[in-house]
XYZ file of C-alpha atoms in Angstrom:
763
model
C -0.097 -0.060 -0.297
C 1.191 3.541 -0.781
C 2.868 5.538 2.292
C 0.482 8.535 3.645
C 3.190 11.324 3.615
C 3.647 14.763 5.091
C 1.129 17.764 4.384
C 3.180 19.962 2.808
C 3.087 17.015 -0.207
C -0.576 17.119 -0.483
C -1.089 20.884 -1.006
C -3.935 22.291 -2.939
C -2.678 24.608 -5.608
C -5.689 27.432 -6.801
C -8.215 29.786 -5.474
C -9.653 28.653 -1.869
C -11.450 31.097 0.703
C -10.136 31.228 3.958
C -13.119 31.954 5.863
C -10.811 32.900 9.390
C -11.087 36.440 6.638
C -14.261 36.237 5.503
C -15.768 35.865 1.812
C -14.188 38.888 0.474
C -10.527 39.255 2.193
C -10.054 35.783 2.790
C -10.352 34.403 -1.081
C -7.347 33.106 -1.635
C -4.716 31.692 -4.551
C -2.012 29.305 -3.688
C 0.738 28.379 -5.631
C 3.915 26.197 -6.249
C 7.069 27.995 -5.502
C 8.084 28.038 -9.132
C 4.456 29.801 -10.037
C 4.628 32.021 -7.168
C 8.067 33.548 -8.618
C 6.569 33.731 -11.751
C 3.777 35.753 -10.622
C 5.856 37.736 -7.987
C 7.415 38.787 -11.384
C 4.703 39.770 -13.668
C 3.699 41.934 -10.665
C 6.767 43.555 -10.420
C 7.193 44.312 -13.843
C 3.262 45.586 -13.545
C 3.858 47.727 -11.123
C 6.430 49.347 -13.147
C 4.509 50.069 -15.676
C 1.785 51.496 -13.823
C 4.362 53.657 -12.738
C 5.567 54.872 -15.660
C 2.022 55.736 -17.354
C 1.218 57.569 -13.965
C 4.426 59.399 -14.452
C 2.845 60.553 -17.763
C -0.223 61.848 -16.244
C 1.483 63.790 -13.762
C 3.784 65.535 -15.822
C 0.656 66.448 -17.807
C -1.141 67.766 -15.289
C 1.804 69.648 -13.691
C 2.580 71.269 -17.099
C -1.169 72.132 -17.935
C -1.348 73.900 -14.611
C 2.077 75.477 -14.820
C 1.019 76.944 -18.455
C 0.969 81.036 -18.446
C 0.807 83.505 -21.635
C 3.073 86.009 -19.350
C 6.468 86.287 -20.516
C 8.509 84.205 -18.460
C 12.522 83.330 -18.680
C 13.897 80.520 -20.403
C 14.104 78.321 -17.313
C 10.374 78.596 -16.778
C 10.020 77.359 -20.493
C 13.086 74.860 -20.270
C 10.785 73.292 -17.404
C 7.920 73.084 -19.493
C 9.668 71.271 -22.197
C 10.977 69.028 -19.551
C 7.457 68.004 -18.465
C 6.540 67.853 -22.125
C 8.931 64.754 -23.276
C 10.272 62.938 -20.241
C 9.532 59.553 -20.388
C 10.686 58.341 -16.864
C 10.799 60.288 -13.351
C 14.829 59.691 -12.953
C 15.158 60.999 -16.843
C 13.432 64.386 -15.125
C 15.335 64.685 -12.255
C 18.605 64.650 -14.600
C 17.419 67.355 -16.869
C 16.376 69.369 -14.215
C 19.178 68.835 -11.947
C 21.496 69.742 -15.347
C 19.127 73.039 -16.097
C 19.731 73.930 -12.319
C 23.581 74.414 -12.844
C 23.421 75.537 -16.135
C 21.112 78.475 -15.019
C 22.834 79.269 -11.665
C 24.320 82.579 -12.922
C 21.266 83.151 -15.733
C 18.469 83.461 -13.697
C 16.884 83.979 -10.085
C 17.130 80.765 -7.860
C 16.961 77.873 -10.347
C 17.628 75.216 -7.928
C 14.691 76.630 -5.583
C 12.630 76.814 -8.510
C 13.479 73.235 -9.829
C 13.052 71.721 -6.554
C 9.687 70.759 -6.391
C 9.448 69.390 -9.624
C 12.829 67.556 -8.613
C 11.038 66.621 -5.683
C 7.859 65.293 -7.143
C 10.124 63.052 -9.759
C 11.600 61.853 -6.635
C 8.551 60.770 -4.709
C 7.752 59.159 -7.858
C 10.855 57.058 -8.121
C 11.137 55.774 -4.339
C 7.422 55.230 -4.341
C 7.158 53.019 -7.157
C 10.379 51.781 -6.398
C 9.346 50.880 -3.102
C 6.085 49.414 -4.660
C 7.775 47.051 -6.766
C 9.841 46.051 -4.392
C 7.252 45.536 -1.595
C 4.392 44.145 -4.156
C 5.073 40.396 -3.292
C 4.433 41.366 0.249
C 1.540 43.743 -0.152
C -0.799 40.738 -1.933
C 0.169 37.880 0.353
C -2.250 35.955 1.553
C -0.847 34.790 5.334
C 1.250 31.255 5.584
C -1.989 29.379 5.734
C -2.582 26.381 2.607
C -5.074 23.750 2.654
C -3.755 19.987 2.041
C -5.822 17.621 0.958
C -4.608 14.031 0.984
C -5.974 11.373 -0.822
C -5.639 9.522 2.528
C -7.420 11.064 4.645
C -9.852 9.492 6.812
C -10.132 7.174 10.167
C -9.484 4.076 11.242
C -11.598 1.604 10.251
C -13.798 -0.450 12.478
C -12.186 -3.810 11.816
C -8.462 -2.335 12.265
C -9.956 -1.899 16.008
C -11.311 -5.043 16.508
C -8.353 -6.547 15.198
C -6.261 -4.874 18.192
C -7.891 -7.125 20.406
C -5.214 -9.268 22.030
C -7.699 -11.879 23.217
C -6.496 -14.518 20.815
C -3.099 -14.467 21.775
C -2.325 -17.541 19.423
C -3.058 -15.041 16.318
C 0.509 -13.814 15.442
C -1.228 -11.314 13.263
C -3.162 -9.737 15.831
C -0.262 -9.454 18.093
C 1.815 -7.753 15.276
C -0.876 -5.480 14.867
C -0.639 -4.459 18.222
C 2.539 -3.835 18.426
C 2.710 -2.059 15.355
C 0.018 0.338 16.500
C 1.798 0.663 19.896
C 4.956 1.671 17.727
C 3.633 4.029 15.818
C 1.598 5.995 18.761
C 5.120 5.696 21.071
C 7.056 7.442 17.592
C 3.997 10.078 17.319
C 3.964 11.272 20.741
C 7.625 11.620 20.666
C 7.524 13.866 17.558
C 5.026 15.616 19.635
C 7.200 16.422 22.868
C 9.836 17.449 20.250
C 8.052 19.617 18.758
C 6.804 20.937 21.940
C 10.206 21.439 23.514
C 11.437 23.205 20.699
C 7.948 25.600 19.863
C 6.127 25.524 22.917
C 6.597 28.395 25.585
C 9.397 30.065 23.764
C 10.225 33.559 21.607
C 12.437 32.034 19.345
C 11.350 29.365 18.093
C 12.429 27.995 14.457
C 10.498 28.040 11.208
C 10.382 24.212 11.812
C 7.692 25.231 14.586
C 5.798 26.783 11.788
C 3.973 23.791 11.028
C 0.361 23.843 12.367
C -2.478 26.362 12.149
C -1.351 27.943 15.026
C 2.580 27.550 16.077
C 1.402 27.412 19.889
C -2.215 26.873 21.665
C -3.068 29.121 24.156
C -4.054 28.266 27.525
C -4.593 30.349 30.786
C -2.550 29.389 34.044
C -3.752 30.255 37.482
C -2.382 29.308 41.178
C -4.509 28.929 43.726
C -4.778 27.122 47.269
C -7.675 25.454 46.504
C -8.090 21.821 45.897
C -10.391 20.625 42.969
C -10.882 17.191 45.786
C -12.379 16.685 48.939
C -10.361 17.395 52.212
C -8.932 14.073 53.571
C -7.044 13.597 49.793
C -6.149 17.310 50.182
C -2.727 18.625 52.069
C -2.673 20.673 55.219
C -1.789 23.517 53.047
C -2.978 22.189 49.235
C -1.467 24.108 46.252
C -3.057 23.968 42.985
C -2.133 24.630 39.436
C -5.632 25.587 36.797
C -5.160 25.779 33.059
C -7.957 26.757 30.921
C -7.705 26.203 27.456
C -10.543 28.694 26.683
C -12.553 27.945 23.726
C -10.453 26.895 20.927
C -11.977 27.918 17.601
C -12.134 24.662 15.380
C -11.096 26.654 12.362
C -9.179 29.654 13.930
C -6.942 27.414 16.836
C -7.414 24.096 15.207
C -7.263 24.749 11.436
C -10.389 23.152 10.198
C -11.397 25.916 7.594
C -15.330 26.384 7.773
C -17.792 28.978 7.566
C -18.541 30.510 10.759
C -21.779 28.498 11.538
C -20.055 25.262 10.538
C -17.491 25.753 13.645
C -16.672 24.403 16.973
C -15.493 25.450 20.004
C -13.788 23.502 22.508
C -12.331 23.986 25.816
C -10.664 21.822 28.474
C -10.291 22.732 31.896
C -7.492 21.118 34.038
C -6.759 21.328 37.615
C -3.840 19.378 39.161
C -2.073 19.314 42.988
C -0.446 16.605 45.097
C -2.154 14.575 47.400
C -1.667 13.326 50.765
C 0.073 10.627 50.255
C 1.370 10.027 54.028
C -2.764 8.867 54.298
C -3.035 6.751 51.594
C 0.766 5.208 50.769
C 2.125 2.468 52.349
C 5.951 1.494 53.330
C 7.753 -1.514 51.751
C 5.873 -4.305 53.105
C 6.907 -8.041 52.122
C 3.875 -9.411 50.227
C 3.185 -12.043 47.896
C 0.944 -11.384 44.846
C -1.948 -12.556 43.540
C -0.850 -13.892 40.282
C 2.606 -14.675 41.700
C 2.789 -16.394 45.241
C 6.629 -15.027 45.234
C 7.124 -12.872 48.347
C 8.248 -9.035 47.438
C 9.127 -5.447 48.764
C 6.445 -3.687 47.660
C 4.717 -0.180 48.158
C 1.521 0.858 47.599
C -1.439 3.762 46.778
C -4.531 3.471 48.000
C -6.737 6.007 45.970
C -9.124 3.088 45.151
C -8.477 -0.194 43.266
C -7.188 -0.479 39.773
C -8.037 -2.995 37.363
C -5.314 -5.147 36.785
C -3.550 -4.261 40.377
C -3.001 -7.640 42.514
C -2.595 -5.899 45.723
C -6.280 -4.148 45.456
C -4.232 -0.824 45.400
C -4.459 1.628 42.457
C -0.509 1.644 42.255
C 2.075 -1.054 43.777
C 5.794 -0.413 43.608
C 8.422 -3.159 44.388
C 11.219 -2.042 45.610
C 13.990 -3.775 43.091
C 17.086 -2.419 44.139
C 17.946 -5.270 46.643
C 18.833 -7.251 43.654
C 21.057 -5.246 41.663
C 24.581 -4.361 41.822
C 26.037 -0.711 42.340
C 27.179 -0.702 38.871
C 23.319 -1.624 37.550
C 22.569 1.373 39.498
C 23.811 3.617 37.206
C 21.652 2.238 34.176
C 18.145 2.097 35.793
C 15.951 4.599 34.705
C 15.820 7.724 37.718
C 12.295 8.122 37.521
C 9.077 5.739 37.371
C 5.960 7.225 36.324
C 2.495 5.686 36.430
C -1.290 6.942 35.531
C -4.328 5.889 36.671
C -7.561 7.316 35.207
C -11.450 7.133 36.115
C -14.089 8.818 33.617
C -16.967 10.668 35.470
C -20.268 9.272 34.645
C -22.671 6.440 34.770
C -21.604 3.526 32.889
C -18.440 4.622 32.208
C -16.885 2.601 34.397
C -15.131 -0.028 32.579
C -13.157 2.492 30.435
C -11.829 3.303 33.514
C -8.332 1.829 34.725
C -8.964 2.213 38.441
C -12.315 2.829 40.796
C -11.668 6.152 42.420
C -12.327 6.220 46.787
C -15.282 8.968 47.296
C -13.259 11.744 48.266
C -11.206 11.363 44.425
C -15.422 11.069 42.849
C -16.292 14.153 41.205
C -19.499 14.427 39.311
C -18.384 16.187 36.250
C -14.336 15.458 35.793
C -12.413 12.990 34.942
C -9.668 11.932 38.058
C -6.263 11.242 36.655
C -4.020 10.513 39.106
C 0.088 9.981 38.551
C 2.048 8.134 40.679
C 6.000 9.211 41.004
C 8.903 7.035 42.262
C 12.664 7.745 42.090
C 15.365 5.379 43.845
C 18.406 7.732 43.622
C 19.229 10.136 45.571
C 19.376 14.038 45.419
C 22.719 16.331 46.013
C 19.956 18.627 48.645
C 16.947 18.577 50.416
C 14.099 18.873 48.271
C 11.346 20.882 48.869
C 8.621 20.318 46.628
C 5.929 18.256 47.641
C 5.613 16.058 44.842
C 9.542 15.114 44.743
C 9.853 15.527 48.401
C 13.475 14.521 49.870
C 14.615 15.227 53.049
C 16.159 11.952 54.422
C 20.001 12.428 54.330
C 21.627 8.902 53.777
C 26.364 9.369 53.520
C 27.672 8.115 50.968
C 32.023 7.473 50.515
C 33.110 7.931 46.833
C 34.717 5.031 45.581
C 37.244 7.421 43.537
C 38.348 9.945 46.026
C 36.997 8.387 49.405
C 35.446 11.608 50.068
C 32.391 11.251 52.368
C 28.950 13.475 50.838
C 25.623 13.188 51.947
C 22.506 13.065 49.775
C 18.742 12.791 50.055
C 16.310 10.559 49.621
C 12.750 10.663 49.448
C 10.894 10.042 52.417
C 7.672 8.077 50.831
C 8.778 5.376 47.995
C 5.702 7.067 46.285
C 4.065 10.089 45.471
C 0.851 11.268 43.861
C -0.251 14.112 41.631
C -3.801 14.065 41.257
C -5.996 16.064 38.042
C -9.493 16.706 37.861
C -10.230 17.319 33.959
C -13.482 18.959 32.672
C -14.346 19.331 28.636
C -16.723 21.665 26.942
C -18.230 21.539 23.381
C -20.025 24.594 21.839
C -21.588 25.257 18.062
C -20.999 28.581 16.580
C -23.428 30.416 14.265
C -23.406 32.908 11.746
C -23.552 35.951 14.336
C -21.352 34.913 17.252
C -18.674 32.595 18.426
C -20.273 30.537 20.804
C -23.778 32.247 21.628
C -25.191 31.659 24.946
C -27.422 28.109 25.074
C -25.088 26.769 22.448
C -22.291 25.302 24.831
C -22.497 22.014 26.714
C -22.004 22.458 30.856
C -18.053 21.161 31.718
C -18.376 17.439 31.888
C -15.921 14.534 31.887
C -14.774 13.238 28.770
C -17.351 9.892 28.523
C -20.019 12.106 29.716
C -19.057 14.899 26.761
C -20.030 12.146 24.378
C -22.798 10.086 25.726
C -24.671 12.601 28.348
C -27.767 14.207 27.089
C -26.172 17.577 28.182
C -23.079 16.993 26.100
C -22.623 17.103 22.384
C -26.120 15.037 22.012
C -27.871 18.296 23.136
C -26.076 20.821 20.989
C -28.560 20.159 17.721
C -25.277 20.392 15.526
C -25.543 20.731 11.777
C -24.544 18.137 9.433
C -21.064 19.879 8.949
C -20.972 20.468 12.608
C -21.206 16.990 13.204
C -18.250 15.480 11.188
C -16.056 17.623 12.702
C -17.113 17.015 16.237
C -16.188 13.387 15.310
C -13.041 14.538 13.989
C -12.015 16.708 17.085
C -13.216 13.634 19.349
C -10.862 10.945 17.774
C -7.691 14.355 17.854
C -8.584 14.555 21.454
C -8.844 10.581 22.398
C -5.154 10.580 21.423
C -4.054 13.803 22.916
C -5.724 12.947 26.157
C -3.321 12.942 29.347
C -3.199 9.850 30.352
C -2.412 8.721 26.709
C 0.541 10.863 26.031
C 2.078 10.811 29.175
C 1.994 6.253 28.909
C 3.356 6.085 25.544
C 6.120 8.724 26.423
C 6.969 6.803 29.583
C 7.042 3.225 27.816
C 10.208 5.178 26.006
C 11.290 7.862 28.216
C 9.967 9.275 31.040
C 8.513 12.822 30.369
C 9.581 14.662 33.129
C 11.625 17.766 33.485
C 13.551 16.519 36.132
C 15.029 13.606 33.960
C 16.903 15.822 32.515
C 18.862 16.895 35.770
C 20.674 13.247 36.809
C 23.859 12.656 36.700
C 24.697 8.654 37.156
C 22.911 7.903 40.638
C 22.773 11.469 42.344
C 20.029 14.356 40.923
C 20.588 17.930 41.492
C 18.405 20.070 43.614
C 15.143 20.709 42.359
C 13.020 24.161 43.088
C 10.068 24.303 45.096
C 7.813 24.133 42.268
C 9.112 21.684 40.398
C 5.315 19.569 40.138
C 3.768 23.017 38.783
C 6.817 22.967 35.500
C 5.965 19.477 35.308
C 2.149 19.946 34.722
C 3.064 22.576 32.669
C 5.140 20.940 30.547
C 2.214 18.210 30.385
C 0.087 20.394 29.067
C 1.595 21.581 26.359
C 2.568 18.070 25.286
C -1.297 17.478 25.293
C -1.974 20.408 22.913
C 0.597 19.850 20.965
C -0.285 16.201 20.150
C -4.121 17.670 19.917
C -2.304 19.685 16.723
C -0.320 16.992 15.160
C -3.295 14.351 15.619
C -5.712 16.607 13.381
C -3.677 17.087 10.663
C -2.343 13.199 10.851
C -5.856 12.652 10.128
C -6.229 14.765 7.262
C -3.156 13.498 5.642
C -3.608 9.616 6.711
C -0.479 9.556 8.707
C -2.772 8.601 11.651
C -2.443 5.043 10.756
C 0.478 3.028 10.053
C -0.437 1.654 7.308
C -2.955 3.377 4.681
C -4.908 -0.260 4.378
C -6.515 0.502 7.946
C -7.391 3.944 6.616
C -11.741 4.335 6.234
C -11.900 6.950 3.434
C -14.432 9.432 3.469
C -17.751 8.413 2.231
C -20.262 11.183 2.328
C -20.904 14.793 1.257
C -19.537 16.207 4.792
C -16.542 14.079 5.367
C -15.291 14.832 2.308
C -15.669 18.757 2.604
C -13.871 18.252 6.047
C -11.096 16.453 4.491
C -10.632 19.253 2.063
C -10.270 21.558 4.310
C -7.394 21.419 6.935
C -5.373 24.799 6.908
C -1.607 24.064 7.896
C 1.462 26.441 7.652
C 5.389 25.561 7.125
C 5.174 24.528 3.346
C 7.481 26.204 0.554
C 3.798 27.075 -1.336
C 2.739 30.692 -1.130
C -0.443 32.234 -1.027
C -1.424 35.527 -2.309
C -5.027 37.467 -1.454
C -7.043 37.501 -4.598
C -8.560 40.684 -3.605
C -5.213 42.315 -3.076
C -4.323 41.248 -6.346
C -7.312 42.392 -7.973
C -6.990 45.802 -6.337
C -3.357 45.992 -7.495
C -4.306 44.946 -10.864
C -7.476 46.983 -11.512
C -5.447 50.316 -10.424
C -2.504 49.624 -12.535
C -5.393 49.062 -15.427
C -6.953 52.276 -15.029
C -3.516 54.337 -14.915
C -2.904 52.707 -18.119
C -6.106 53.622 -19.645
C -5.935 57.125 -18.047
C -3.087 57.520 -19.452
C -3.786 56.797 -22.222
C -6.736 58.679 -23.272
C -5.831 61.289 -20.545
C -4.043 64.019 -23.164
C -7.054 63.357 -25.704
C -9.879 63.716 -23.385
C -8.671 66.835 -21.634
C -8.471 68.537 -24.941
C -11.854 67.197 -26.522
C -13.282 68.981 -23.149
C -10.836 72.568 -23.985
C -11.921 72.682 -27.328
C -15.601 71.624 -26.534
C -15.781 73.856 -23.966
C -13.436 76.933 -25.641
C -11.722 77.096 -22.247
C -7.635 76.094 -21.775
C -6.970 76.565 -25.421
C -3.912 77.900 -25.022
C -2.869 75.112 -22.332
C -3.294 72.608 -25.388
C -1.413 74.718 -28.192
C 1.454 74.793 -25.948
C 1.304 71.018 -25.016
C 1.343 70.322 -28.925
C 4.022 73.039 -29.147
C 6.529 71.603 -26.193
C 6.293 68.432 -28.275
C 9.408 66.857 -29.316
C 8.323 66.484 -33.001
C 7.292 69.805 -33.072
C 10.393 71.575 -32.055
C 11.913 69.348 -34.308
C 9.866 70.148 -36.916
C 10.763 74.067 -35.773
C 14.677 72.957 -36.609
C 13.709 71.743 -40.228
C 11.683 74.703 -40.825
C 15.392 77.090 -39.709
C 17.166 75.224 -42.509
C 14.159 75.489 -44.877
C 13.340 71.964 -45.205
C 10.137 70.660 -45.969
C 6.919 71.868 -46.553
C 5.353 71.249 -43.833
C 1.368 71.236 -43.778
C -0.946 73.668 -41.628
C -3.034 70.886 -40.715
C -0.733 69.246 -38.915
C -0.092 72.117 -36.133
C -2.332 70.527 -33.362
C -1.253 67.060 -34.152
C 1.776 64.515 -35.328
C 3.725 67.415 -37.965
C 4.212 66.145 -41.677
C 4.817 67.398 -44.673
C 3.557 67.735 -48.214
C 3.839 64.858 -50.721
C 6.909 62.848 -49.962
C 10.110 65.313 -49.608
C 13.247 64.487 -48.769
C 14.955 66.548 -45.967
C 18.910 66.120 -44.683
C 19.542 65.234 -41.162
C 19.640 69.073 -39.461
C 22.725 69.248 -37.049
C 22.660 72.054 -34.298
C 25.793 73.702 -37.120
C 23.696 73.484 -39.828
C 20.863 75.452 -37.646
C 23.766 78.182 -36.491
C 25.092 78.744 -40.524
C 21.488 78.692 -41.610
C 20.581 81.463 -38.924
C 23.601 83.270 -39.808
C 23.038 83.514 -43.457
C 19.751 84.333 -42.748
C 20.650 87.270 -40.547
C 23.284 88.437 -43.049
C 20.125 88.161 -45.665
C 17.885 89.982 -44.065
C 20.268 93.029 -42.582
C 20.748 94.267 -46.634
C 17.027 93.972 -47.192
C 15.457 97.317 -47.323
C 13.071 96.744 -44.430
C 14.728 96.153 -41.289
C 11.561 95.162 -39.828
C 11.743 91.606 -40.699
C 14.952 90.622 -39.126
C 15.166 86.808 -38.219
C 15.851 85.895 -34.884
C 18.297 83.263 -33.928
C 15.979 81.231 -31.874
C 12.113 81.636 -32.316
C 10.072 84.532 -33.376
C 12.606 86.928 -32.274
C 12.881 85.999 -28.424
C 15.761 85.748 -26.003
C 19.656 86.252 -26.695
C 21.137 82.436 -26.516
C 24.418 82.162 -25.622
C 26.684 80.302 -28.062
C 28.285 78.212 -25.621
C 25.017 76.703 -24.316
C 24.502 75.087 -27.634
C 26.314 71.397 -26.801
C 24.679 71.874 -23.196
C 21.646 73.246 -21.580
C 20.724 76.146 -23.360
C 20.649 79.796 -21.705
C 19.929 83.143 -22.355
C 22.360 86.620 -21.319
C 21.225 88.147 -18.556
C 17.679 87.150 -17.066
C 15.571 87.933 -20.047
C 11.876 86.801 -20.065
C 10.260 85.629 -23.343
C 6.386 84.679 -24.195
C 5.370 81.576 -24.706
C 5.150 80.492 -28.149
C 2.035 78.852 -29.805
C 2.327 77.211 -33.185
C 0.570 80.195 -34.716
C 3.330 82.517 -33.784
C 5.834 80.277 -34.667
C 4.075 79.683 -38.313
C 3.914 83.674 -38.531
C 7.434 84.324 -37.907
C 8.168 80.983 -40.606
C 6.196 82.548 -43.230
C 7.680 86.472 -42.161
C 11.380 85.238 -42.520
C 10.335 83.764 -46.148
C 8.821 86.987 -47.391
C 11.755 88.699 -45.754
C 14.207 86.934 -48.176
C 11.975 86.813 -50.985
C 11.638 90.717 -50.746
C 15.752 91.050 -51.690
C 15.820 91.233 -55.350
C 19.225 91.669 -55.997
C 20.456 88.872 -52.642
C 21.193 85.268 -53.102
C 22.503 83.445 -50.369
C 23.690 79.832 -50.223
C 22.130 78.855 -46.596
C 24.604 75.872 -45.623
C 23.232 72.757 -44.373
C 24.450 69.122 -44.238
C 23.408 66.075 -46.346
C 24.167 62.652 -46.120
C 27.754 61.133 -46.144
C 29.319 64.411 -45.366
C 28.312 66.267 -48.712
C 28.064 69.781 -48.032
C 25.194 71.257 -49.559
C 22.930 74.941 -49.876
C 19.573 75.467 -50.223
C 20.215 78.459 -52.888
C 17.720 81.374 -52.229
C 16.824 83.540 -55.061
C 13.948 86.691 -55.627
C 10.819 84.545 -56.657
C 12.096 81.055 -56.284
C 11.551 78.701 -52.999
C 15.563 77.648 -53.447
C 17.104 74.868 -54.944
C 19.942 72.406 -53.106
C 23.246 72.324 -55.221
C 26.534 70.542 -53.772
C 29.210 73.145 -52.415
C 32.994 71.863 -51.952
C 33.609 71.251 -47.962
């Protein structure tokens, strides 16, 4: 049969709902590590694209808000050109910083005036840089994933029947019994390792992130009360109480369900050292019921155990007389035994002993933990359960040094615990509404008493959740966990403080530390057992499993949440919001300019702003450069859109030197004209004295000149005026130099009444 594996091997990939967060916020997408990496990379690229498009919207808005028809200096016009043409935020920052340096002696406070634009661009860059990096964090849906194993189920009834050891001559039954015991011991040992590493610590490793919660919580209360009646309590009783509160089957135990399908479980435990002086006998030489051999035996009489041959709750044989000193260091330092009695009529057969009246509580189960220790302590121990004040003097065989050690006064000491259980059903409006909870009862009463689960009127899904919880609680019962661990290694913290035959001195509250440790073991095993039911690891072999056969059983098998896998979960809502906002930004960036332009034309408001947005565009600035060199017949209809020429005209590349030569020739030509008012300016329609040294850097004007915004109509009028001026020079012809392809020096020959032709010149 195939083997059931860990929960991480059965992680569901796809969309599911984490009902703890609700239908909307809990929509979750779980992906494998590879697919998650692809999604994160795509998301980062999408955020970067969104940022680039948002920058386009921002610079358009800022450009339009800054447009002014008043005369402004060259820095302002260059700022507008940068806003119009910068394709990236960092590109804008670079240009603005260069402008700040170039204009430092030619205008007022250029750095301060550029600061707001630089800050806006840098803020946008940092914002979307962080968004790209953190986008994967923003969409994370938590560590929870669903595990859906094909072996999810419970142990079948025929398997339990086969564990009955009555036909002792059946080797298969004996093998299955041993197999079951080994499996239970191994599981509790894994729980013990988990509890020691992950419970009650702030430095837990990633291996602790396995179950829905790393640690189930409970309240601890120390009191001077005794949960039992006075005769079995000490004169100065002390008790430690553990109350788990209402553990949510979904939020705490990981059974993913809607509010109305949840259950809540509570366990209350009260433990105290008992008055052993009145109930524990000293060692006596007695013969057994099944074995007539006389033995030295001490017994605790809190009610007869089913299997005890001395009519006692627990008996202990002083076997030290039968071993040598060489063997003493090899024996287990502590022996721990458990007896339990379930409360309720008709449940006596499920108990291991029948408690005396003073230990019998109407709605609580009674657990007794018997401790024996045949070694010594290096100092007196005042802890009531580990109490040791009887001095013994020992001489070291190595250095003959005399030492005083301390042994226990009583051969057996007993820790008694009263345990109660409570079950509540949830509904759609509250966690555990009044009247939806059972009273605190014993384990058997919770199952069979009308006040228990039978009276809660649970839904079909709550019923199957209850059955799953019941199976897990049976395996994580305090007695079961302690017994299985004792078969391998006594689950006592004090056991680690023994060196050969002597134990270290113990604190006065050692029994409380041990009880707290057991509480963590039991709670951790509850978590483990629930997940093992979901994966099929509850059985030593998958052939012993009863697979789900009803809709509700299949539902619960598909809804066990775990953590600690390599798979990643993403919030569908966060993904949708990021994608929707990104698409919205992209759409706005595509239609914003045209939509605003349409509204401006329709309302006849802001037409100048629209004209300046077009005039500052790179293609129109390039058109002006070609017109400066007299190349191209540019269509007037193209002023508001992409500039185009008439027909299929060919134009040589117009470098800066060509433009300067052409402008110089134009100035010479117009200076010889009879009408001096037709002077052609160096750059644009007669505005600004631009420094020649700035041609290869940021262009700046001489002094602090101001210039009006140049509309497209202004440029067209100026170009037409320049052409008319040159045509009016009847006796003037000039070669306006430009550069053609392959370095050929060309000149446009201008003469009266002609548009000009290109002729070659020697270079």
